[in-house]
Coordinates of C-alpha atoms in Angstrom, one line a residue:
X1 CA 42.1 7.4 -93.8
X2 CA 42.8 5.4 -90.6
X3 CA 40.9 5.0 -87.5
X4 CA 42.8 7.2 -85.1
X5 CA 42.2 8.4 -81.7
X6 CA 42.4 12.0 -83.4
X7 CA 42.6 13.6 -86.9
X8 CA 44.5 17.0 -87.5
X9 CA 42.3 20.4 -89.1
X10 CA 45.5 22.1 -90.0
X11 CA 48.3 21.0 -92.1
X12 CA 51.4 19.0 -90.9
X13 CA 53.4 16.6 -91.9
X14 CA 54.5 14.2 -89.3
X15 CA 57.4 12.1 -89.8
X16 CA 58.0 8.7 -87.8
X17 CA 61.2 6.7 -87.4
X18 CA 60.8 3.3 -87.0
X19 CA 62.0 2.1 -83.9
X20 CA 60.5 -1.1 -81.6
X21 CA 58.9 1.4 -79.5
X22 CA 56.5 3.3 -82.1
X23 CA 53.2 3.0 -81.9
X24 CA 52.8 3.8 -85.7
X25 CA 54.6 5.3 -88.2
X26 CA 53.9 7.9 -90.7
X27 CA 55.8 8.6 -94.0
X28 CA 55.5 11.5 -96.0
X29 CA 58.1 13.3 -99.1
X30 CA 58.0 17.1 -100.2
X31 CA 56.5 17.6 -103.8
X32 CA 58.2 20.4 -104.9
X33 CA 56.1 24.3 -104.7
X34 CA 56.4 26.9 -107.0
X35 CA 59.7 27.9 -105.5
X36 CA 61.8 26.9 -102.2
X37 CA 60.4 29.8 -100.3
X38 CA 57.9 29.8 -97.2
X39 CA 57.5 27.2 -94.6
X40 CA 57.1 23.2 -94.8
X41 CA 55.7 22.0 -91.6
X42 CA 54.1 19.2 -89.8
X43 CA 51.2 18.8 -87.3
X44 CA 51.1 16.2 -84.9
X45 CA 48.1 15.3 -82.6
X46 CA 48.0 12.4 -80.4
X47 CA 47.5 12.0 -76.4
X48 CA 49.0 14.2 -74.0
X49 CA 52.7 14.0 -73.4
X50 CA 53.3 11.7 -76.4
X51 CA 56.9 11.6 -77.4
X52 CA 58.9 11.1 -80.9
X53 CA 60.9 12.1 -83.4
X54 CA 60.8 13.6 -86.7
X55 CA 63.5 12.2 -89.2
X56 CA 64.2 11.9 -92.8
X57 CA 66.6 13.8 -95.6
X58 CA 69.4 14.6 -93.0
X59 CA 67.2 16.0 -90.5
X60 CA 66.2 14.8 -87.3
X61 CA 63.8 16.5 -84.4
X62 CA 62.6 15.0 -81.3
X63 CA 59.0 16.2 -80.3
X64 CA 57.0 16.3 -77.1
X65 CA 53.1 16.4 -77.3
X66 CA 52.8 18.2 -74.1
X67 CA 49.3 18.7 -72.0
X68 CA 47.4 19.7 -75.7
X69 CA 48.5 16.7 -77.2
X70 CA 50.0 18.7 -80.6
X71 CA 53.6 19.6 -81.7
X72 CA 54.3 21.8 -84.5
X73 CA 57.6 21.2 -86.9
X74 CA 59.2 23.2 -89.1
X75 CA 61.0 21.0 -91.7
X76 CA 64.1 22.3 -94.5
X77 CA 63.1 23.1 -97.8
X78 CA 66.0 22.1 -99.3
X79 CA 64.1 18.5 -98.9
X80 CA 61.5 19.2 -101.6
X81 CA 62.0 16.3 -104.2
X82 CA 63.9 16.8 -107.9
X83 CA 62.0 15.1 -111.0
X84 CA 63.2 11.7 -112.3
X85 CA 65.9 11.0 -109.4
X86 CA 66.2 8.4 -106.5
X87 CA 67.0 10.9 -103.6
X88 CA 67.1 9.7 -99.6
X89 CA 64.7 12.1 -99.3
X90 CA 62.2 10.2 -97.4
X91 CA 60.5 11.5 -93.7
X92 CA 59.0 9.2 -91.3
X93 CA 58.4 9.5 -87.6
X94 CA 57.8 7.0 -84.9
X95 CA 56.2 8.5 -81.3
X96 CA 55.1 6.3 -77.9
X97 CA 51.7 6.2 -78.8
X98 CA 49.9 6.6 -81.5
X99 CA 49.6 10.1 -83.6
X100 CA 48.3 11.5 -86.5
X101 CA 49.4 14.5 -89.0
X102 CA 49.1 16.6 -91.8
X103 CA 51.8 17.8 -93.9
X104 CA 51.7 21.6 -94.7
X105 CA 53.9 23.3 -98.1
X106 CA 53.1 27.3 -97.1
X107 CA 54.1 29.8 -99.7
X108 CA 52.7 33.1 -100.2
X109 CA 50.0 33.1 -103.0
X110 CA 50.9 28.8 -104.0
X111 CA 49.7 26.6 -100.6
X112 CA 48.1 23.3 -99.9
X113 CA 48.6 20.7 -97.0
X114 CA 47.6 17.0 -97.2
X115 CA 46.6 14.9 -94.6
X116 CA 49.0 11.4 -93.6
X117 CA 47.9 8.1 -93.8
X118 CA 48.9 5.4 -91.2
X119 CA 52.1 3.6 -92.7
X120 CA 50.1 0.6 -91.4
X121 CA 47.5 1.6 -94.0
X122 CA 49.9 1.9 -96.7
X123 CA 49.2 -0.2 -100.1
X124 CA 51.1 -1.4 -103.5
X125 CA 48.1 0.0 -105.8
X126 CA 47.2 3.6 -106.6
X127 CA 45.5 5.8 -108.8
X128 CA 46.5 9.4 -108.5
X129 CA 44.9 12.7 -109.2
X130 CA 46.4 16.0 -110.1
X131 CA 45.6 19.1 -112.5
X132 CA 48.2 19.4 -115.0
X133 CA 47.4 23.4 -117.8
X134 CA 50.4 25.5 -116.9
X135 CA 52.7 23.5 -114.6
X136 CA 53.6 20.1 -114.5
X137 CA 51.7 17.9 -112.6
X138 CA 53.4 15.5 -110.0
X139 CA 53.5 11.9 -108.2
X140 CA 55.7 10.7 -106.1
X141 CA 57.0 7.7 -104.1
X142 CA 58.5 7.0 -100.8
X143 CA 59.8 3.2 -100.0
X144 CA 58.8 1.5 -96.7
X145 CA 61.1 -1.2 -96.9
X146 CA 64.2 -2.1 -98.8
X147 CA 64.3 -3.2 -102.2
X148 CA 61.4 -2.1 -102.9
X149 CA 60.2 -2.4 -106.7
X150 CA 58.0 0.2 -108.1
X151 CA 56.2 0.4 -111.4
X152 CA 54.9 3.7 -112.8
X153 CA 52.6 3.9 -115.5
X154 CA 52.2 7.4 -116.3
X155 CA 49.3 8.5 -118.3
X156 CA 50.4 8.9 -122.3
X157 CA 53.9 7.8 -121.2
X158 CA 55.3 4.1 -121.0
X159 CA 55.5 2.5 -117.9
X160 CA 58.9 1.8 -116.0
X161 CA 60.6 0.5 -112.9
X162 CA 62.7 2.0 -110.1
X163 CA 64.4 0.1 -106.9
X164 CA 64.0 2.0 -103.6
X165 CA 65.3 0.8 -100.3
X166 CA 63.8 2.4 -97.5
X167 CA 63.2 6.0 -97.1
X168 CA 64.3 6.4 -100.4
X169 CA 61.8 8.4 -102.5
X170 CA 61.8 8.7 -106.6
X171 CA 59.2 12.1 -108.4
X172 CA 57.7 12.0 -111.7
X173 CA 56.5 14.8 -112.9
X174 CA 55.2 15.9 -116.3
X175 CA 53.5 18.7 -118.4
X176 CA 50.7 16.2 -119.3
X177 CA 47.6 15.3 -117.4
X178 CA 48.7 12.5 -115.1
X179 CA 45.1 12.3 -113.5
X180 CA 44.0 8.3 -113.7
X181 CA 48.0 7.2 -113.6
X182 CA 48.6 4.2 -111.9
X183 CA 51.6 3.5 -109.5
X184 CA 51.7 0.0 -108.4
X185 CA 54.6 -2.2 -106.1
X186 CA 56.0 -5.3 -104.4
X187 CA 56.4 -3.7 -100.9
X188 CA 53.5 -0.5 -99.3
X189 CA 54.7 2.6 -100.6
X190 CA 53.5 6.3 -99.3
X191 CA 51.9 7.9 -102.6
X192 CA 51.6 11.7 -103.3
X193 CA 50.6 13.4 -106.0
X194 CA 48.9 16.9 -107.2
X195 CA 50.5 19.8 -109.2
X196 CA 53.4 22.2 -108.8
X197 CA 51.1 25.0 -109.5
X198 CA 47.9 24.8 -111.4
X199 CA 45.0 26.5 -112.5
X200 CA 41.6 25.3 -111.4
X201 CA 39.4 25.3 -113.6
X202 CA 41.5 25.9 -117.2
X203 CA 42.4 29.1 -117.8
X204 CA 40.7 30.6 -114.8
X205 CA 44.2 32.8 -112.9
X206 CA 45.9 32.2 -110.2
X207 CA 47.9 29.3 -110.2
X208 CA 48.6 27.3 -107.0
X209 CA 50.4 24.6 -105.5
X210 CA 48.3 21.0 -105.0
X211 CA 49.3 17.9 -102.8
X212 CA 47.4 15.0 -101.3
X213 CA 48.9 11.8 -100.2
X214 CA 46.6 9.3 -102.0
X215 CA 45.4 6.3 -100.7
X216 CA 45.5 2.8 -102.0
X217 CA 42.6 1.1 -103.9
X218 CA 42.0 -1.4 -101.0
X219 CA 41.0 1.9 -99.4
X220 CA 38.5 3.7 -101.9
X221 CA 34.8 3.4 -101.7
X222 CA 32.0 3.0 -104.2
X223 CA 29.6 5.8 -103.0
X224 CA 30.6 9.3 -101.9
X225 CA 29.1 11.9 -100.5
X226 CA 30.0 15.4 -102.2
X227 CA 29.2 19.4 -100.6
X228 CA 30.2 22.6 -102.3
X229 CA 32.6 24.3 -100.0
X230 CA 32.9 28.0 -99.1
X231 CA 34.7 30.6 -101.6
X232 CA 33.3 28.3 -105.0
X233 CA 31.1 30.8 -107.0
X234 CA 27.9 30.2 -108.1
X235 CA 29.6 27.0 -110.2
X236 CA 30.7 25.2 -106.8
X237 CA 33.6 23.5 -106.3
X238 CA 35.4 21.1 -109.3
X239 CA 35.4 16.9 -108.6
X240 CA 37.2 14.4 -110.4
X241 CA 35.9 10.9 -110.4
X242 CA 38.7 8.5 -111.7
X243 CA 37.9 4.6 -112.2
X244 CA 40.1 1.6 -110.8
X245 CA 39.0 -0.9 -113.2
X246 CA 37.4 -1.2 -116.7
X247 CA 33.4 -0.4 -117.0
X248 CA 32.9 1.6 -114.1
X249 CA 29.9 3.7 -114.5
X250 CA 29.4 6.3 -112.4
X251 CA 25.9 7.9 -111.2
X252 CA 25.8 11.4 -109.7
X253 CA 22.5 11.5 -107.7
X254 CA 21.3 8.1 -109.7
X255 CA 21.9 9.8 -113.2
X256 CA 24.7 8.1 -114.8
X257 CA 27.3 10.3 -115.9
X258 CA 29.9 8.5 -117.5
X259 CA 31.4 4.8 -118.1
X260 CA 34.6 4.8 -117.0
X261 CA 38.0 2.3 -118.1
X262 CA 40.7 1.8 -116.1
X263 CA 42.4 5.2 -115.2
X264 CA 39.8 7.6 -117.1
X265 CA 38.2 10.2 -115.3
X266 CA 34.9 12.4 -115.3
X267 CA 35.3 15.8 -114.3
X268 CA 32.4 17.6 -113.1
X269 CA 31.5 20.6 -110.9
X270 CA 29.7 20.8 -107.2
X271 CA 27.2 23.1 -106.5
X272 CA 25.0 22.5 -103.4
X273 CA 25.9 18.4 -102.5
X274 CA 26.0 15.5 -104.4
X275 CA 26.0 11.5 -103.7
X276 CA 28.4 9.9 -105.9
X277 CA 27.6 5.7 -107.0
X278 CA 30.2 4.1 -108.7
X279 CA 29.3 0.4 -109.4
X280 CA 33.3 -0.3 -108.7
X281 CA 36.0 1.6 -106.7
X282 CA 36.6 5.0 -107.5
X283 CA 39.0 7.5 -106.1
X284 CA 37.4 11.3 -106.1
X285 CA 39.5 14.5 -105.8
X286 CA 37.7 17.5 -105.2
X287 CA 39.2 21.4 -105.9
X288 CA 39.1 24.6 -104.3
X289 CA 38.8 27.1 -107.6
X290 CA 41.0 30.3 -108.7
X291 CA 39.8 33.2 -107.4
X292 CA 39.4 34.3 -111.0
X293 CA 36.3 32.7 -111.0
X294 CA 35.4 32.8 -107.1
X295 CA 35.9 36.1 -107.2
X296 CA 36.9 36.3 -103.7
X297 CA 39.6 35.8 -101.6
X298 CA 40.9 32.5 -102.5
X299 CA 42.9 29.7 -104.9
X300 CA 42.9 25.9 -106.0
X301 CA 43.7 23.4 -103.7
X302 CA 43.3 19.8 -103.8
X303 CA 41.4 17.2 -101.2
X304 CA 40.9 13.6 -101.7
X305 CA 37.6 12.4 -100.3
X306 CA 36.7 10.0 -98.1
X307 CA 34.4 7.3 -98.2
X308 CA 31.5 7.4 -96.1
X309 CA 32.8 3.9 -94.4
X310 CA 35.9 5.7 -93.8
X311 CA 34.3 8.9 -91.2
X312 CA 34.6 8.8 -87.7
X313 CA 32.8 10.3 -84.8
X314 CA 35.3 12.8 -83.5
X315 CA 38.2 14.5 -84.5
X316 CA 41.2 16.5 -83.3
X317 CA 42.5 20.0 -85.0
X318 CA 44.2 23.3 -84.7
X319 CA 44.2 25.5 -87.7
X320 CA 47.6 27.3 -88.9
X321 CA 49.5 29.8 -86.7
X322 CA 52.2 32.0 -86.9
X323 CA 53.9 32.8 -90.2
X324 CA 51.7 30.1 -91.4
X325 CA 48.5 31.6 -90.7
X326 CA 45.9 32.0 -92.4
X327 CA 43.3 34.9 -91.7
X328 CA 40.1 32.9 -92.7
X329 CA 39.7 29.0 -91.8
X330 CA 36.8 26.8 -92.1
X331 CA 35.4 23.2 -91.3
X332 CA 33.1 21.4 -93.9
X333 CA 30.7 18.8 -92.6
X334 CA 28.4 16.3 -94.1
X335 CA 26.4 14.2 -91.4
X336 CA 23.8 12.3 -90.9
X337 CA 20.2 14.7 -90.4
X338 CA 19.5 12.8 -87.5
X339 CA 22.9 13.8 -85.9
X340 CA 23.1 17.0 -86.4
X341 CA 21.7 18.3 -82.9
X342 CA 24.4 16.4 -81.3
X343 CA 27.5 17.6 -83.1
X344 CA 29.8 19.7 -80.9
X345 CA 32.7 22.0 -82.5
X346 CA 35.1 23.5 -80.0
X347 CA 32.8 22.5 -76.8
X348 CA 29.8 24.2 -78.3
X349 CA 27.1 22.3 -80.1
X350 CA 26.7 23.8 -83.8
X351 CA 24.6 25.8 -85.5
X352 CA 22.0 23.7 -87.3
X353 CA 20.7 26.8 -89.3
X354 CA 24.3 26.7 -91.2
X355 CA 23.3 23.2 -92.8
X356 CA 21.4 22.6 -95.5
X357 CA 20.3 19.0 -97.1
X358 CA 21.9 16.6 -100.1
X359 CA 19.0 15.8 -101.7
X360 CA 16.7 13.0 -100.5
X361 CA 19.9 11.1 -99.0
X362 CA 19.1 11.7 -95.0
X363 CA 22.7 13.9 -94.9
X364 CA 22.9 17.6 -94.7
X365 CA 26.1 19.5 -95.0
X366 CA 27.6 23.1 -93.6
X367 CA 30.6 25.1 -93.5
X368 CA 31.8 26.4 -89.4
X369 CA 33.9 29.5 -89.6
X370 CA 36.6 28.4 -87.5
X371 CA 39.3 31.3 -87.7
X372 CA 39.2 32.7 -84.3
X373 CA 40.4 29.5 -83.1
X374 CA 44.0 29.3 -81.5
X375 CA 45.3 25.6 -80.8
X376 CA 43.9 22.0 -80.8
X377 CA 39.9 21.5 -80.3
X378 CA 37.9 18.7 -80.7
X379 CA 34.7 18.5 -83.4
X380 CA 32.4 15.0 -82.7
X381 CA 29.3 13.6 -82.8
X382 CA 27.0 10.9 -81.9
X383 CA 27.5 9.0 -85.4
X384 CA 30.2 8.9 -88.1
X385 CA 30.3 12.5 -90.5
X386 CA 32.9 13.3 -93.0
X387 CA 35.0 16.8 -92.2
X388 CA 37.3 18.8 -95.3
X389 CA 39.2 21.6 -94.2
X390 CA 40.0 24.6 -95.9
X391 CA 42.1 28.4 -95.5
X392 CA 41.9 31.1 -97.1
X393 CA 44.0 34.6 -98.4
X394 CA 44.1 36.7 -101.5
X395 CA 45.2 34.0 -104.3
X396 CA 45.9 31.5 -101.6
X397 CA 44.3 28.5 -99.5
X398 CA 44.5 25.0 -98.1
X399 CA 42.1 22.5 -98.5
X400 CA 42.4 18.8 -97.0
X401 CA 40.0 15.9 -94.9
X402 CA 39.8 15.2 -91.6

């Protein structure tokens, strides 16, 4: 969630070496998928002809931004992390100027891609989310500096330490509900966390692979804003609302819905939009559904939202190509009513007829069809608006913010 020049639509992870000549650095580790197959790749946006490299786990790439300003690379498999084991298995990358990127684990029938925070942005306090019925649910650790302590406090479990130097990266994973765990350290970590295949809601088929990197508490908002996004079924999408710190109650357009402790969560579902008040910091996930219950083309997939006071005004994206693709792809905007006439997708100003209002809250929200698209185009208005991103196949999809 930092200010950037740009922000990605389609999946990458970027990695960053640090070197005196980076502009920023992003760091990023490989939650295992359902198996080793497909392709892991990362997206990188930033200004034209921007140079860097990709390194981490034995692997090193340099990349050049060229005239679009986006690079595309495909990273080993064999990097994904093994439970309960410090590994070297940390990626970062460091580039001339500054660049943005979203990590992308593709498998056939078990994808999801996750957006990268700035390492600048990088905390020692989090709260994760995940989705834990017939596969273990995962969080996982990558060290920015050495000697790094970390403490894990897994939910139902005791809570332990692990030592990372830099780039060093340490998974805990678990066939419990680790939603509302806490991971907290001396040094700024990179946090991810999500499932290695789940089913959204309970008992609703198929299973699929969830990842978000998760942002620290110093981060997370109060009051969200909340749309149902496209292939949900008539029940809309699922939202988990998990508190930061004891007696949090939580309103869901001004009814309160639950009082929350430290690390408990209130599940709900999504249908139309939603404003979210928490009176203290929450941290909301919110799920694609199984196609079981969509009953269309799709699959869960995990997004972590953003504060309103973490939007921008314009953004930078490309959605998935080659054996990545994906055949359907769309954008998910909430914005300010007012705004509306002046938001431009792709050079052309959108359709206000796809919009509809949340409630009396002066926002509307809309889903762009955006699958036609080849390469990196530019989405902005005249004030700040929140944009998800989502893909879909038969028992697959992708779902992350902008």
């Amino acid at each position: 969630m930092k200010r950037l020049l740009n922000s990605v639509a389609m999946a990458a992870v970027v990695a960053a070496i640090a070197s005196t000549a980076s502009a920023n650095v992003l760091y990023f580790q490989m939650n295992p998928n359902f198996s080793g197959a497909g392709q892991r790749q990362a997206f990188i946006f930033g200004a034209a002809n921007t140079t860097g490299n990709v390194l981490g786990s034995g692997f090193s790439q340099a990349f050049d931004l060229g005239v679009q300003g986006f690079a595309v690379v495909t990273l080993p498999n064999g990097s994904e992390l093994l439970s309960g084991q410090i590994e070297s298995k940390g990626f970062q990358i460091t580039a001339s100027s500054n660049v943005s990127g979203y990590f992308l684990s593709r498998q056939s029938a078990t994808t999801d891609m996750t957006y990268l925070i700035d390492g600048e942005r990088l905390g020692t306090d989090y709260f994760v989310a995940g989705y834990q019925n017939i596969r273990a649910d995962q969080m996982s650790v990558q060290a920015t500096a050495d000697n790094t302590r970390v403490t894990f406090t897994p939910k139902g479990a005791a809570a332990f330490d692990v030592v990372l130097n830099a780039g060093q990266t340490y998974m805990y994973q678990a066939s419990t509900n680790l939603t509302g765990s806490r991971i907290t350290s001396d040094k700024p970590i990179a946090v991810f966390s999500g499932n290695n295949c789940t089913n959204i809601p309970n008992g609703v088929s198929a299973c699929d692979h969830i990842v978000e990197q998760i942002p620290s508490t110093d981060l997370l908002s109060s009051r969200y804003l909340v749309a149902q996004t496209p292939r949900t079924g008539t029940q809309g999408n699922v939202v988990r609302i998990v508190a930061t710190a004891n007696d949090t109650e939580v309103r869901v357009n001004g009814a309160v819905v639950a009082t929350l402790q430290t690390g408990e969560f209130y599940e709900g579902r999504v249908v139309g939009g939603n404003q979210i008040d928490a009176s203290k910091k929450v941290l909301v996930a919110q799920y694609l559904i199984g196609q079981g219950q969509a009953g269309v083309a799709t699959d869960p997939a995990m997004t972590i939202v953003p504060g309103a006071d973490q939007w921008l005004r314009s953004y930078v994206f490309a959605t998935p190509s080659g054996d990545a693709d994906f055949t359907t792809d769309f954008v998910s905007i909430i914005i300010d009513t007012a705004s509306l006439g002046s938001l431009v997708v792709n050079g052309a100003f959108a359709n206000a007829s796809l919009f509809n209002p949340i409630g009396s809250t002066g926002f509307s929200f809309g889903d762009i069809d955006v699958s036609t698209t080849t390469g990196p185009f530019s989405i902005f208005a005249d004030t700040p608006f929140q944009l998800l991103l989502s893909g879909f196949e038969s028992f697959d999809s992708y779902f992350t913010y902008g």
